Coordinates of C-alpha atoms and ligand atoms in Angstrom, one line a residue:
M1 CA 81.1 40.3 167.1
S2 CA 83.0 40.7 170.6
N3 CA 81.0 43.5 172.7
I4 CA 83.0 45.9 174.6
P5 CA 81.4 45.8 178.3
D6 CA 81.3 50.0 178.8
S7 CA 79.1 52.5 178.6
L8 CA 79.1 55.8 177.0
H9 CA 76.3 57.8 178.9
P10 CA 77.6 60.9 179.9
A11 CA 76.6 60.1 183.6
T12 CA 80.2 57.3 183.4
W13 CA 83.0 60.0 182.0
L14 CA 81.4 63.3 183.0
P15 CA 83.0 62.9 186.9
L16 CA 86.5 61.9 185.0
L17 CA 86.7 65.0 182.8
T18 CA 89.5 67.5 184.1
T19 CA 88.4 69.9 181.3
R20 CA 87.3 73.7 181.7
Y21 CA 85.0 73.2 178.3
M22 CA 85.3 70.5 176.6
G23 CA 82.7 68.0 176.7
R24 CA 81.3 70.9 179.4
G25 CA 78.7 72.3 176.8
D26 CA 75.5 70.8 175.0
N27 CA 76.2 66.4 174.8
L28 CA 74.2 64.5 172.3
V29 CA 74.6 60.9 173.0
P30 CA 72.6 58.6 171.1
E31 CA 72.6 55.5 170.3
E32 CA 72.8 55.9 166.9
A33 CA 73.3 58.7 164.3
T34 CA 73.5 59.0 160.7
S35 CA 76.6 60.9 161.5
T36 CA 78.0 62.5 164.5
N37 CA 79.4 65.4 162.6
T38 CA 76.1 65.8 160.8
L39 CA 74.4 66.2 163.9
L40 CA 76.8 68.1 165.6
K41 CA 77.1 70.9 162.8
E42 CA 73.1 71.6 163.2
M43 CA 73.9 71.9 166.8
A44 CA 76.8 74.4 165.8
I45 CA 74.8 76.7 163.8
A46 CA 72.1 76.5 166.0
G47 CA 74.4 77.9 168.8
A48 CA 75.9 75.5 170.8
P49 CA 78.9 76.4 172.8
A50 CA 82.4 75.3 172.5
G51 CA 83.3 72.0 173.7
S52 CA 79.8 71.0 173.0
L53 CA 80.3 66.9 171.7
C54 CA 78.2 64.3 170.0
L55 CA 78.9 60.8 170.3
S56 CA 77.1 57.6 169.6
E57 CA 77.0 54.2 169.9
T58 CA 77.1 53.7 166.2
Q59 CA 76.5 55.6 162.9
T60 CA 74.3 54.7 159.9
A61 CA 76.5 57.0 157.4
G62 CA 79.8 57.6 159.1
K63 CA 81.7 59.8 156.7
G64 CA 85.1 59.7 155.8
R65 CA 86.7 62.6 153.5
L66 CA 86.0 62.9 150.0
G67 CA 82.9 61.2 149.9
R68 CA 83.9 58.5 151.3
S69 CA 82.4 56.0 154.3
W70 CA 83.4 55.3 157.6
H71 CA 82.5 52.0 159.1
S72 CA 80.9 52.1 162.6
P73 CA 79.6 49.3 164.1
A74 CA 77.9 49.3 167.3
G75 CA 79.8 49.4 170.6
Q76 CA 83.1 49.2 168.9
G77 CA 84.7 52.2 168.6
L78 CA 85.2 55.7 169.8
W79 CA 82.8 57.3 167.1
L80 CA 82.6 61.2 168.7
S81 CA 82.0 64.6 167.0
V82 CA 83.6 68.0 169.3
L83 CA 82.8 71.6 168.1
L84 CA 85.5 74.1 168.3
R85 CA 85.1 77.6 168.1
P86 CA 88.6 78.1 167.8
C87 CA 90.5 81.4 168.0
I88 CA 92.7 81.0 165.1
R89 CA 92.9 82.5 161.5
P90 CA 90.7 81.0 158.7
E91 CA 94.2 79.7 156.8
D92 CA 95.3 77.7 160.2
A93 CA 92.2 75.7 160.1
P94 CA 93.5 72.5 158.9
L95 CA 96.5 72.5 161.5
V96 CA 93.2 71.5 163.9
T97 CA 93.3 67.8 162.0
L98 CA 97.1 67.8 163.3
C99 CA 95.9 68.7 166.9
A100 CA 93.5 65.8 166.7
A101 CA 95.7 63.6 165.7
L102 CA 98.2 64.5 168.2
A103 CA 95.5 64.6 170.9
M104 CA 94.4 61.1 170.0
A105 CA 98.0 59.5 170.1
R106 CA 97.9 60.9 173.3
A107 CA 95.2 59.6 174.9
V108 CA 95.5 56.5 173.3
E109 CA 99.3 55.9 174.6
E110 CA 97.9 57.4 178.3
T111 CA 95.1 54.3 178.6
T112 CA 96.9 51.6 176.8
G113 CA 100.7 52.3 176.3
L114 CA 100.0 51.4 172.6
D115 CA 102.7 53.7 170.1
A116 CA 100.2 54.9 167.6
R117 CA 101.8 57.0 165.0
I118 CA 100.0 59.9 162.5
K119 CA 100.0 59.7 159.4
W120 CA 99.6 63.1 157.6
P121 CA 97.2 64.2 157.4
N122 CA 94.4 63.0 159.6
D123 CA 95.5 59.0 160.8
L124 CA 96.8 57.5 163.5
V125 CA 98.3 54.3 162.5
L126 CA 99.5 51.2 164.8
C127 CA 102.0 48.7 163.5
G128 CA 101.4 50.0 159.8
K129 CA 97.3 50.1 160.0
K130 CA 94.2 53.1 160.5
L131 CA 93.5 52.9 164.1
C132 CA 91.7 56.2 163.8
G133 CA 90.4 58.6 161.4
I134 CA 89.7 62.2 161.5
L135 CA 87.3 64.6 159.5
L136 CA 87.3 68.0 160.0
E137 CA 84.3 70.2 158.8
I138 CA 84.3 74.1 159.0
G139 CA 81.9 76.5 158.7
F140 CA 83.0 80.1 158.1
A141 CA 81.8 83.5 159.5
A142 CA 82.4 86.9 157.9
N143 CA 85.0 87.8 160.1
G144 CA 86.5 84.3 160.1
I145 CA 85.8 80.7 161.9
D146 CA 82.5 80.2 162.8
Y147 CA 82.9 76.5 163.8
I148 CA 84.9 73.7 163.6
I149 CA 84.0 69.8 164.2
V150 CA 86.1 67.1 164.2
G151 CA 85.2 64.2 163.5
T152 CA 87.4 60.9 165.1
G153 CA 86.4 57.7 164.5
L154 CA 88.4 55.2 166.9
N155 CA 88.7 51.7 166.4
V156 CA 88.5 50.2 170.1
G157 CA 86.9 46.6 169.4
C158 CA 88.5 44.1 166.5
S159 CA 84.8 44.2 165.0
A160 CA 84.7 48.0 164.2
Y161 CA 85.7 47.3 160.8
P162 CA 85.4 45.0 158.3
T163 CA 87.1 41.8 157.3
E164 CA 87.8 43.3 154.0
L165 CA 90.3 45.8 155.4
A166 CA 92.0 43.4 157.4
H167 CA 94.7 44.1 155.3
Q168 CA 95.1 48.0 156.1
A169 CA 93.0 48.6 159.7
T170 CA 93.9 47.7 163.2
S171 CA 92.2 48.4 166.5
I172 CA 93.0 48.2 170.2
Q173 CA 91.5 45.0 170.6
D174 CA 94.0 43.5 167.8
H175 CA 96.8 44.5 170.6
M176 CA 95.5 43.9 174.2
A177 CA 92.0 43.6 176.3
P178 CA 90.7 47.5 175.4
P179 CA 90.3 49.8 178.3
P180 CA 86.7 51.4 178.9
R181 CA 86.0 53.8 176.1
R182 CA 85.0 56.5 178.9
E183 CA 88.9 56.4 179.4
I184 CA 89.9 57.1 176.4
L185 CA 87.5 60.0 175.5
A186 CA 88.2 61.9 179.0
R187 CA 92.5 62.0 178.1
Y188 CA 91.1 62.8 174.2
L189 CA 89.3 65.9 175.8
S190 CA 91.9 67.1 178.1
A191 CA 94.5 66.5 175.9
L192 CA 92.2 68.6 172.9
E193 CA 91.6 71.5 175.1
E194 CA 95.6 71.9 175.9
I195 CA 96.4 71.8 172.6
I196 CA 94.0 74.0 171.1
T197 CA 94.9 76.2 174.3
R198 CA 97.7 76.4 172.7
L199 CA 97.7 76.6 169.3
E200 CA 95.5 79.6 169.5
Q201 CA 98.5 80.9 172.1
D202 CA 101.8 80.0 170.7
G203 CA 100.9 78.7 167.4
F204 CA 102.1 75.2 165.5
A205 CA 105.5 75.8 166.1
A206 CA 104.9 74.9 170.0
L207 CA 103.2 71.4 169.0
A208 CA 105.7 70.3 165.9
E209 CA 108.4 68.9 168.4
E210 CA 106.1 67.0 169.5
Y211 CA 104.4 66.2 166.5
R212 CA 107.2 64.9 164.3
T213 CA 108.0 63.0 167.1
R214 CA 104.5 61.3 167.1
S215 CA 104.5 61.0 163.3
C216 CA 105.2 58.4 160.5
T217 CA 105.2 60.3 157.8
L218 CA 108.2 63.0 158.9
G219 CA 111.5 61.3 157.3
S220 CA 110.0 58.9 155.7
L221 CA 109.6 58.2 151.8
V222 CA 106.1 59.7 150.3
K223 CA 103.4 59.2 147.6
V224 CA 101.2 62.1 146.6
S225 CA 98.0 61.1 145.0
G226 CA 95.8 63.3 143.5
S227 CA 95.7 66.7 140.9
V228 CA 99.5 66.2 141.1
E229 CA 101.6 63.0 141.4
F230 CA 105.0 62.6 142.5
T231 CA 107.3 60.7 145.3
G232 CA 110.1 62.1 147.7
V233 CA 111.3 62.3 151.5
A234 CA 108.4 63.8 153.8
E235 CA 110.9 66.9 155.5
A236 CA 108.6 69.0 157.4
I237 CA 105.3 70.5 158.0
D238 CA 104.7 74.4 157.5
E239 CA 103.1 76.4 160.3
N240 CA 100.1 76.5 157.9
G241 CA 99.9 72.6 158.6
A242 CA 101.3 71.9 154.7
L243 CA 103.7 69.3 154.6
L244 CA 106.7 69.9 152.8
V245 CA 107.8 66.8 150.4
R246 CA 111.8 67.1 149.1
D247 CA 111.2 65.2 145.3
E248 CA 113.5 63.4 143.6
Q249 CA 114.3 66.1 141.7
G250 CA 115.8 67.8 145.0
N251 CA 112.7 70.5 144.7
L252 CA 111.0 70.9 148.2
R253 CA 106.8 70.9 147.1
R254 CA 104.3 72.3 149.4
V255 CA 101.6 69.3 149.8
L256 CA 98.6 70.7 151.4
A257 CA 95.5 68.5 150.7
G258 CA 95.7 64.7 148.5
D259 CA 96.3 61.8 149.8
V260 CA 99.6 60.9 151.1
S261 CA 100.7 57.4 151.0
V262 CA 103.7 56.3 153.3
R263 CA 106.4 53.5 152.8
G264 CA 105.8 50.8 155.1
V265 CA 102.1 51.9 156.2
M266 CA 98.3 50.7 154.9
G267 CA 99.7 48.7 152.1
Y268 CA 102.1 50.9 150.4
V269 CA 105.4 49.1 149.8
Ligands
LIG301 C1 88.9 59.4 157.3 O1 88.6 59.5 155.9 O2 89.7 59.2 158.0 C2 88.0 60.1 158.1 C3 87.2 58.9 159.6 C4 86.4 59.7 160.3 C5 85.5 59.1 160.6 C6 84.3 59.7 162.5 S1 83.4 59.1 162.9 C7 82.6 59.8 163.6 C8 83.1 61.2 163.1 N1 81.4 61.6 162.1 C9 81.5 60.9 161.0 O3 80.7 60.9 160.1 N2 82.9 60.6 160.9 C10 83.7 60.9 161.8 P1 89.6 58.9 154.5 O4 90.8 59.1 155.2 O5 88.6 59.4 153.9 O6 89.0 57.2 155.2 C11 87.9 56.1 155.1 C12 88.6 55.4 154.3 O7 89.2 54.3 156.0 C13 87.3 54.3 154.0 O8 87.2 54.3 152.6 C14 87.6 53.0 154.1 O9 88.6 52.4 153.4 C15 88.1 53.0 155.5 N3 87.6 52.5 156.6 C16 86.0 53.0 157.0 N4 86.2 52.3 158.1 C17 87.3 52.2 158.4 C18 87.2 51.6 159.6 N5 86.2 51.8 160.9 N6 88.6 51.0 160.1 C19 89.3 52.1 159.4 N7 89.4 52.3 158.2 C20 88.0 52.0 157.5

């Protein structure tokens, strides 16, 4: 295992922050966490402010979507959760996944020059392999959204993923000497703050063009699996973050959830 000689101690990254509130709330940075999402969710329920985060060197029970697990070995990635309390309608909450993907794509590009693309809804891919996964957990109150936990698992070191996933996973170190993780973190937090503020003020339409530019899904042949299964061409993302896919019969179908494979990405040929 090759270790990345950088520290995630807040003293190393707090001075890099250019944010108003992201990373400036209650920060929990243990060496080891079960899941940073789970720990931050407890803090959210206990009243932690927006912008609080949980970041750990390793997770013993890192979570993916739908009960899947996320491999998070020590020192190999940015295993991070951020607490948001955005002023958006509950039905718009899934848009935050797209915002986080946009923010991480920007942070990766700004710190490495690598062109990570967004695979709808929650992956960042590099050269067709998964670089980062995103997991949103949402708590609702009687009058709307109480909290959103945005978990991101970014593979930085080349031992971030197990060898059996090598056909579909990648890391920054697979492509270049990685920058210190604190730099990626600081860029991600400022991008996320700017993007969420845009979403609150102007809606997803204000971000749609950049999203399209960074997407590897839009314009591609996709296979939708889940409760319904079909193939088609992904044409657009609507204002609620749903994917609009033109099926083989020419109908435009709205995909809100389910797994979407993109031709040429993560093993789908
Ligand atoms: C995701 O789920 O991609 C969301 C992953 C979110 C992880 C972060 S880490 C910080 C925060 N705290 C948490 O507990 N979670 C979040 P999904 O689309 O379901 O992908 C999961 C699948 O990706 C697994 O079933 C594996 O096939 C694969 N996988 C697991 N670990 C990986 C890794 N390190 N790199 C690439 N692929 C991985």
